[in-house]
Amino acid sequence: MLGRVRTSWQTWRTGNTRHEEKASQAVRERSGERRRHNLFEAAAVYVAARAEGDQQRADEASGWVDPGALAFGVDELAQRAIVALARERDVTPRDVARSLLGLPAA
């Protein structure tokens, strides 16, 4: 109950309602203001575009976040993919990584 009172007080004090927030979001979308992209979203789009040979889309995704953040996201994506493939194939992540890179089994 206290949460409702606090929310009502803040709404009254700032004059900000959910309806107004949605309206301002619609205005931003119409004006062409771009939303911020998550670094993992950028990494996923970047890697998928590179795999498909779509350099324009890869360049676009690389501009969404800082290059260091993109590198971190790509690294995290690679780790998760290796682990998923290793579980699927019932082998070690090391074997999957070497296989994907065309290296002989260690």
Tab-separated table of N, CA and C in Angstrom:
chain	number	residue	atom	x	y	z
A	1	MET	N	0.814	-1.176	0.000
A	1	MET	CA	0.000	0.000	0.000
A	1	MET	C	0.871	1.259	0.000
A	2	LEU	N	1.950	1.204	0.756
A	2	LEU	CA	2.842	2.353	0.805
A	2	LEU	C	3.452	2.620	-0.575
A	3	GLY	N	3.691	1.561	-1.344
A	3	GLY	CA	4.221	1.720	-2.693
A	3	GLY	C	3.273	2.496	-3.589
A	4	ARG	N	1.976	2.221	-3.451
A	4	ARG	CA	0.979	2.943	-4.248
A	4	ARG	C	0.953	4.414	-3.888
A	5	VAL	N	1.038	4.692	-2.583
A	5	VAL	CA	1.040	6.083	-2.134
A	5	VAL	C	2.268	6.793	-2.687
A	6	ARG	N	3.415	6.147	-2.603
A	6	ARG	CA	4.656	6.739	-3.096
A	6	ARG	C	4.563	7.008	-4.603
A	7	THR	N	4.046	6.039	-5.361
A	7	THR	CA	3.894	6.210	-6.805
A	7	THR	C	2.934	7.357	-7.121
A	8	SER	N	1.820	7.410	-6.399
A	8	SER	CA	0.859	8.489	-6.623
A	8	SER	C	1.482	9.839	-6.319
A	9	TRP	N	2.226	9.909	-5.217
A	9	TRP	CA	2.884	11.164	-4.836
A	9	TRP	C	3.877	11.586	-5.910
A	10	GLN	N	4.702	10.663	-6.397
A	10	GLN	CA	5.683	11.007	-7.419
A	10	GLN	C	5.014	11.434	-8.714
A	11	THR	N	3.930	10.781	-9.077
A	11	THR	CA	3.197	11.146	-10.285
A	11	THR	C	2.624	12.553	-10.146
A	12	TRP	N	2.026	12.836	-9.002
A	12	TRP	CA	1.460	14.154	-8.776
A	12	TRP	C	2.548	15.225	-8.755
A	13	ARG	N	3.657	14.921	-8.091
A	13	ARG	CA	4.729	15.897	-7.942
A	13	ARG	C	5.404	16.207	-9.266
A	14	THR	N	5.683	15.178	-10.080
A	14	THR	CA	6.395	15.392	-11.346
A	14	THR	C	5.450	15.583	-12.518
A	15	GLY	N	4.197	15.183	-12.351
A	15	GLY	CA	3.248	15.291	-13.456
A	15	GLY	C	3.517	14.251	-14.538
A	16	ASN	N	4.314	13.239	-14.213
A	16	ASN	CA	4.702	12.226	-15.188
A	16	ASN	C	3.830	10.989	-15.015
A	17	THR	N	3.097	10.641	-16.054
A	17	THR	CA	2.267	9.442	-16.010
A	17	THR	C	2.746	8.472	-17.072
A	18	ARG	N	2.299	7.252	-16.956
A	18	ARG	CA	2.683	6.250	-17.950
A	18	ARG	C	2.192	6.630	-19.341
A	19	HIS	N	1.005	7.244	-19.384
A	19	HIS	CA	0.467	7.679	-20.672
A	19	HIS	C	1.395	8.713	-21.309
A	20	GLU	N	1.886	9.642	-20.506
A	20	GLU	CA	2.800	10.652	-21.027
A	20	GLU	C	4.122	10.031	-21.470
A	21	GLU	N	4.595	9.014	-20.724
A	21	GLU	CA	5.835	8.338	-21.107
A	21	GLU	C	5.678	7.648	-22.465
A	22	LYS	N	4.542	6.980	-22.664
A	22	LYS	CA	4.295	6.312	-23.943
A	22	LYS	C	4.190	7.327	-25.073
A	23	ALA	N	3.552	8.450	-24.795
A	23	ALA	CA	3.416	9.492	-25.820
A	23	ALA	C	4.778	10.060	-26.192
A	24	SER	N	5.629	10.303	-25.193
A	24	SER	CA	6.956	10.845	-25.497
A	24	SER	C	7.807	9.820	-26.245
A	25	GLN	N	7.606	8.541	-25.949
A	25	GLN	CA	8.330	7.506	-26.684
A	25	GLN	C	7.872	7.486	-28.140
A	26	ALA	N	6.590	7.629	-28.371
A	26	ALA	CA	6.077	7.655	-29.736
A	26	ALA	C	6.640	8.844	-30.500
A	27	VAL	N	6.760	9.996	-29.842
A	27	VAL	CA	7.335	11.179	-30.479
A	27	VAL	C	8.797	10.925	-30.840
A	28	ARG	N	9.549	10.307	-29.926
A	28	ARG	CA	10.955	9.993	-30.207
A	28	ARG	C	11.074	9.059	-31.405
A	29	GLU	N	10.193	8.065	-31.480
A	29	GLU	CA	10.244	7.117	-32.591
A	29	GLU	C	9.927	7.809	-33.911
A	30	ARG	N	8.930	8.707	-33.902
A	30	ARG	CA	8.575	9.422	-35.121
A	30	ARG	C	9.652	10.401	-35.548
A	31	SER	N	10.348	10.971	-34.591
A	31	SER	CA	11.372	11.962	-34.925
A	31	SER	C	12.666	11.311	-35.393
A	32	GLY	N	12.738	9.983	-35.340
A	32	GLY	CA	13.927	9.292	-35.819
A	32	GLY	C	14.979	9.089	-34.750
A	33	GLU	N	14.682	9.448	-33.503
A	33	GLU	CA	15.642	9.230	-32.424
A	33	GLU	C	15.811	7.727	-32.221
A	34	ARG	N	17.049	7.292	-32.243
A	34	ARG	CA	17.318	5.853	-32.143
A	34	ARG	C	17.415	5.433	-30.688
A	35	ARG	N	16.967	4.213	-30.433
A	35	ARG	CA	17.081	3.684	-29.082
A	35	ARG	C	18.494	3.164	-28.856
A	36	ARG	N	18.857	3.034	-27.623
A	36	ARG	CA	20.168	2.497	-27.285
A	36	ARG	C	20.137	0.988	-27.425
A	37	HIS	N	21.225	0.440	-27.928
A	37	HIS	CA	21.311	-0.998	-28.122
A	37	HIS	C	22.129	-1.634	-27.013
A	38	ASN	N	21.716	-2.794	-26.618
A	38	ASN	CA	22.417	-3.612	-25.643
A	38	ASN	C	23.683	-4.162	-26.292
A	39	LEU	N	24.777	-4.288	-25.540
A	39	LEU	CA	26.022	-4.758	-26.150
A	39	LEU	C	25.900	-6.193	-26.635
A	40	PHE	N	25.095	-7.014	-25.967
A	40	PHE	CA	24.928	-8.387	-26.422
A	40	PHE	C	24.084	-8.438	-27.698
A	41	GLU	N	23.129	-7.545	-27.813
A	41	GLU	CA	22.347	-7.442	-29.045
A	41	GLU	C	23.270	-7.036	-30.196
A	42	ALA	N	24.132	-6.063	-29.943
A	42	ALA	CA	25.072	-5.611	-30.967
A	42	ALA	C	26.004	-6.739	-31.377
A	43	ALA	N	26.497	-7.492	-30.399
A	43	ALA	CA	27.405	-8.604	-30.696
A	43	ALA	C	26.704	-9.680	-31.516
A	44	ALA	N	25.472	-10.002	-31.149
A	44	ALA	CA	24.731	-11.035	-31.878
A	44	ALA	C	24.484	-10.621	-33.327
A	45	VAL	N	24.070	-9.373	-33.530
A	45	VAL	CA	23.820	-8.889	-34.887
A	45	VAL	C	25.124	-8.837	-35.675
A	46	TYR	N	26.183	-8.370	-35.036
A	46	TYR	CA	27.487	-8.256	-35.697
A	46	TYR	C	27.996	-9.625	-36.155
A	47	VAL	N	27.974	-10.598	-35.267
A	47	VAL	CA	28.482	-11.935	-35.599
A	47	VAL	C	27.611	-12.601	-36.659
A	48	ALA	N	26.298	-12.485	-36.526
A	48	ALA	CA	25.400	-13.088	-37.519
A	48	ALA	C	25.600	-12.444	-38.886
A	49	ALA	N	25.756	-11.127	-38.910
A	49	ALA	CA	25.977	-10.432	-40.181
A	49	ALA	C	27.298	-10.855	-40.816
A	50	ARG	N	28.332	-10.993	-40.007
A	50	ARG	CA	29.628	-11.438	-40.538
A	50	ARG	C	29.525	-12.860	-41.088
A	51	ALA	N	28.788	-13.719	-40.397
A	51	ALA	CA	28.619	-15.102	-40.852
A	51	ALA	C	27.853	-15.169	-42.169
A	52	GLU	N	26.927	-14.226	-42.356
A	52	GLU	CA	26.124	-14.187	-43.570
A	52	GLU	C	26.776	-13.364	-44.673
A	53	GLY	N	27.900	-12.736	-44.374
A	53	GLY	CA	28.603	-11.920	-45.367
A	53	GLY	C	27.976	-10.561	-45.597
A	54	ASP	N	27.192	-10.076	-44.647
A	54	ASP	CA	26.517	-8.793	-44.768
A	54	ASP	C	27.356	-7.715	-44.070
A	55	GLN	N	28.311	-7.161	-44.784
A	55	GLN	CA	29.240	-6.199	-44.199
A	55	GLN	C	28.542	-4.908	-43.768
A	56	GLN	N	27.537	-4.486	-44.511
A	56	GLN	CA	26.821	-3.263	-44.165
A	56	GLN	C	26.137	-3.404	-42.805
A	57	ARG	N	25.484	-4.518	-42.588
A	57	ARG	CA	24.804	-4.762	-41.299
A	57	ARG	C	25.835	-4.904	-40.170
A	58	ALA	N	26.956	-5.538	-40.439
A	58	ALA	CA	28.014	-5.675	-39.438
A	58	ALA	C	28.568	-4.307	-39.055
A	59	ASP	N	28.763	-3.448	-40.040
A	59	ASP	CA	29.248	-2.091	-39.764
A	59	ASP	C	28.238	-1.306	-38.937
A	60	GLU	N	26.959	-1.477	-39.249
A	60	GLU	CA	25.915	-0.791	-38.496
A	60	GLU	C	25.923	-1.244	-37.034
A	61	ALA	N	25.979	-2.555	-36.824
A	61	ALA	CA	25.978	-3.092	-35.460
A	61	ALA	C	27.221	-2.673	-34.691
A	62	SER	N	28.347	-2.567	-35.370
A	62	SER	CA	29.576	-2.175	-34.675
A	62	SER	C	29.524	-0.716	-34.229
A	63	GLY	N	28.647	0.075	-34.819
A	63	GLY	CA	28.495	1.454	-34.411
A	63	GLY	C	27.538	1.654	-33.249
A	64	TRP	N	26.837	0.613	-32.844
A	64	TRP	CA	25.867	0.725	-31.766
A	64	TRP	C	26.509	0.882	-30.396
A	65	VAL	N	27.673	0.277	-30.213
A	65	VAL	CA	28.332	0.294	-28.904
A	65	VAL	C	29.810	0.596	-29.079
A	66	ASP	N	30.476	0.860	-27.987
A	66	ASP	CA	31.911	1.094	-27.973
A	66	ASP	C	32.643	-0.151	-28.496
A	67	PRO	N	33.739	0.016	-29.249
A	67	PRO	CA	34.458	-1.150	-29.773
A	67	PRO	C	34.901	-2.138	-28.692
A	68	GLY	N	35.311	-1.636	-27.538
A	68	GLY	CA	35.700	-2.533	-26.446
A	68	GLY	C	34.523	-3.346	-25.941
A	69	ALA	N	33.358	-2.711	-25.856
A	69	ALA	CA	32.154	-3.414	-25.423
A	69	ALA	C	31.742	-4.450	-26.454
A	70	LEU	N	31.876	-4.107	-27.733
A	70	LEU	CA	31.542	-5.065	-28.784
A	70	LEU	C	32.459	-6.283	-28.710
A	71	ALA	N	33.743	-6.051	-28.487
A	71	ALA	CA	34.694	-7.159	-28.366
A	71	ALA	C	34.324	-8.059	-27.193
A	72	PHE	N	33.936	-7.453	-26.069
A	72	PHE	CA	33.503	-8.235	-24.912
A	72	PHE	C	32.265	-9.058	-25.259
A	73	GLY	N	31.295	-8.450	-25.938
A	73	GLY	CA	30.078	-9.155	-26.312
A	73	GLY	C	30.343	-10.307	-27.266
A	74	VAL	N	31.235	-10.084	-28.230
A	74	VAL	CA	31.587	-11.151	-29.180
A	74	VAL	C	32.284	-12.292	-28.441
A	75	ASP	N	33.169	-11.954	-27.517
A	75	ASP	CA	33.866	-12.966	-26.724
A	75	ASP	C	32.870	-13.786	-25.906
A	76	GLU	N	31.928	-13.106	-25.263
A	76	GLU	CA	30.922	-13.802	-24.458
A	76	GLU	C	30.050	-14.698	-25.333
A	77	LEU	N	29.686	-14.216	-26.509
A	77	LEU	CA	28.898	-15.014	-27.445
A	77	LEU	C	29.666	-16.260	-27.876
A	78	ALA	N	30.951	-16.095	-28.160
A	78	ALA	CA	31.780	-17.238	-28.566
A	78	ALA	C	31.851	-18.283	-27.453
A	79	GLN	N	32.044	-17.828	-26.232
A	79	GLN	CA	32.127	-18.768	-25.113
A	79	GLN	C	30.821	-19.545	-24.952
A	80	ARG	N	29.723	-18.831	-25.030
A	80	ARG	CA	28.426	-19.500	-24.870
A	80	ARG	C	28.154	-20.486	-26.007
A	81	ALA	N	28.548	-20.112	-27.210
A	81	ALA	CA	28.348	-21.000	-28.363
A	81	ALA	C	29.188	-22.267	-28.225
A	82	ILE	N	30.429	-22.105	-27.793
A	82	ILE	CA	31.314	-23.268	-27.617
A	82	ILE	C	30.750	-24.207	-26.558
A	83	VAL	N	30.297	-23.662	-25.451
A	83	VAL	CA	29.732	-24.487	-24.380
A	83	VAL	C	28.475	-25.202	-24.873
A	84	ALA	N	27.610	-24.497	-25.596
A	84	ALA	CA	26.384	-25.112	-26.101
A	84	ALA	C	26.696	-26.243	-27.088
A	85	LEU	N	27.627	-25.992	-27.992
A	85	LEU	CA	28.002	-27.046	-28.949
A	85	LEU	C	28.657	-28.235	-28.255
A	86	ALA	N	29.474	-27.965	-27.247
A	86	ALA	CA	30.126	-29.054	-26.511
A	86	ALA	C	29.088	-29.935	-25.820
A	87	ARG	N	28.099	-29.314	-25.218
A	87	ARG	CA	27.035	-30.090	-24.563
A	87	ARG	C	26.242	-30.883	-25.582
A	88	GLU	N	25.953	-30.247	-26.719
A	88	GLU	CA	25.177	-30.916	-27.770
A	88	GLU	C	25.923	-32.114	-28.334
A	89	ARG	N	27.221	-31.956	-28.518
A	89	ARG	CA	28.047	-33.019	-29.106
A	89	ARG	C	28.615	-33.980	-28.065
A	90	ASP	N	28.433	-33.671	-26.800
A	90	ASP	CA	28.951	-34.468	-25.697
A	90	ASP	C	30.483	-34.627	-25.784
A	91	VAL	N	31.141	-33.508	-26.025
A	91	VAL	CA	32.609	-33.455	-26.048
A	91	VAL	C	33.044	-32.237	-25.226
A	92	THR	N	34.340	-32.065	-25.074
A	92	THR	CA	34.837	-30.929	-24.300
A	92	THR	C	34.783	-29.644	-25.131
A	93	PRO	N	34.665	-28.500	-24.469
A	93	PRO	CA	34.707	-27.225	-25.192
A	93	PRO	C	36.011	-27.063	-25.983
A	94	ARG	N	37.111	-27.588	-25.454
A	94	ARG	CA	38.391	-27.505	-26.161
A	94	ARG	C	38.318	-28.235	-27.504
A	95	ASP	N	37.706	-29.418	-27.508
A	95	ASP	CA	37.575	-30.181	-28.756
A	95	ASP	C	36.692	-29.440	-29.765
A	96	VAL	N	35.622	-28.828	-29.293
A	96	VAL	CA	34.733	-28.072	-30.178
A	96	VAL	C	35.485	-26.888	-30.780
A	97	ALA	N	36.200	-26.136	-29.948
A	97	ALA	CA	36.929	-24.962	-30.432
A	97	ALA	C	37.961	-25.359	-31.473
A	98	ARG	N	38.703	-26.404	-31.203
A	98	ARG	CA	39.722	-26.853	-32.156
A	98	ARG	C	39.069	-27.329	-33.457
A	99	SER	N	37.951	-28.021	-33.333
A	99	SER	CA	37.237	-28.503	-34.510
A	99	SER	C	36.735	-27.338	-35.373
A	100	LEU	N	36.160	-26.314	-34.735
A	100	LEU	CA	35.650	-25.157	-35.478
A	100	LEU	C	36.754	-24.397	-36.191
A	101	LEU	N	37.945	-24.416	-35.604
A	101	LEU	CA	39.074	-23.713	-36.222
A	101	LEU	C	39.853	-24.592	-37.184
A	102	GLY	N	39.424	-25.842	-37.336
A	102	GLY	CA	40.093	-26.750	-38.262
A	102	GLY	C	41.421	-27.269	-37.749
A	103	LEU	N	41.581	-27.285	-36.433
A	103	LEU	CA	42.828	-27.779	-35.847
A	103	LEU	C	42.677	-29.251	-35.480
A	104	PRO	N	43.774	-29.995	-35.484
A	104	PRO	CA	43.681	-31.405	-35.110
A	104	PRO	C	43.349	-31.537	-33.622
A	105	ALA	N	42.736	-32.649	-33.265
A	105	ALA	CA	42.385	-32.897	-31.871
A	105	ALA	C	43.655	-32.974	-31.039
A	106	ALA	N	43.588	-32.431	-29.850
A	106	ALA	CA	44.778	-32.387	-28.992
A	106	ALA	C	44.946	-33.662	-28.213
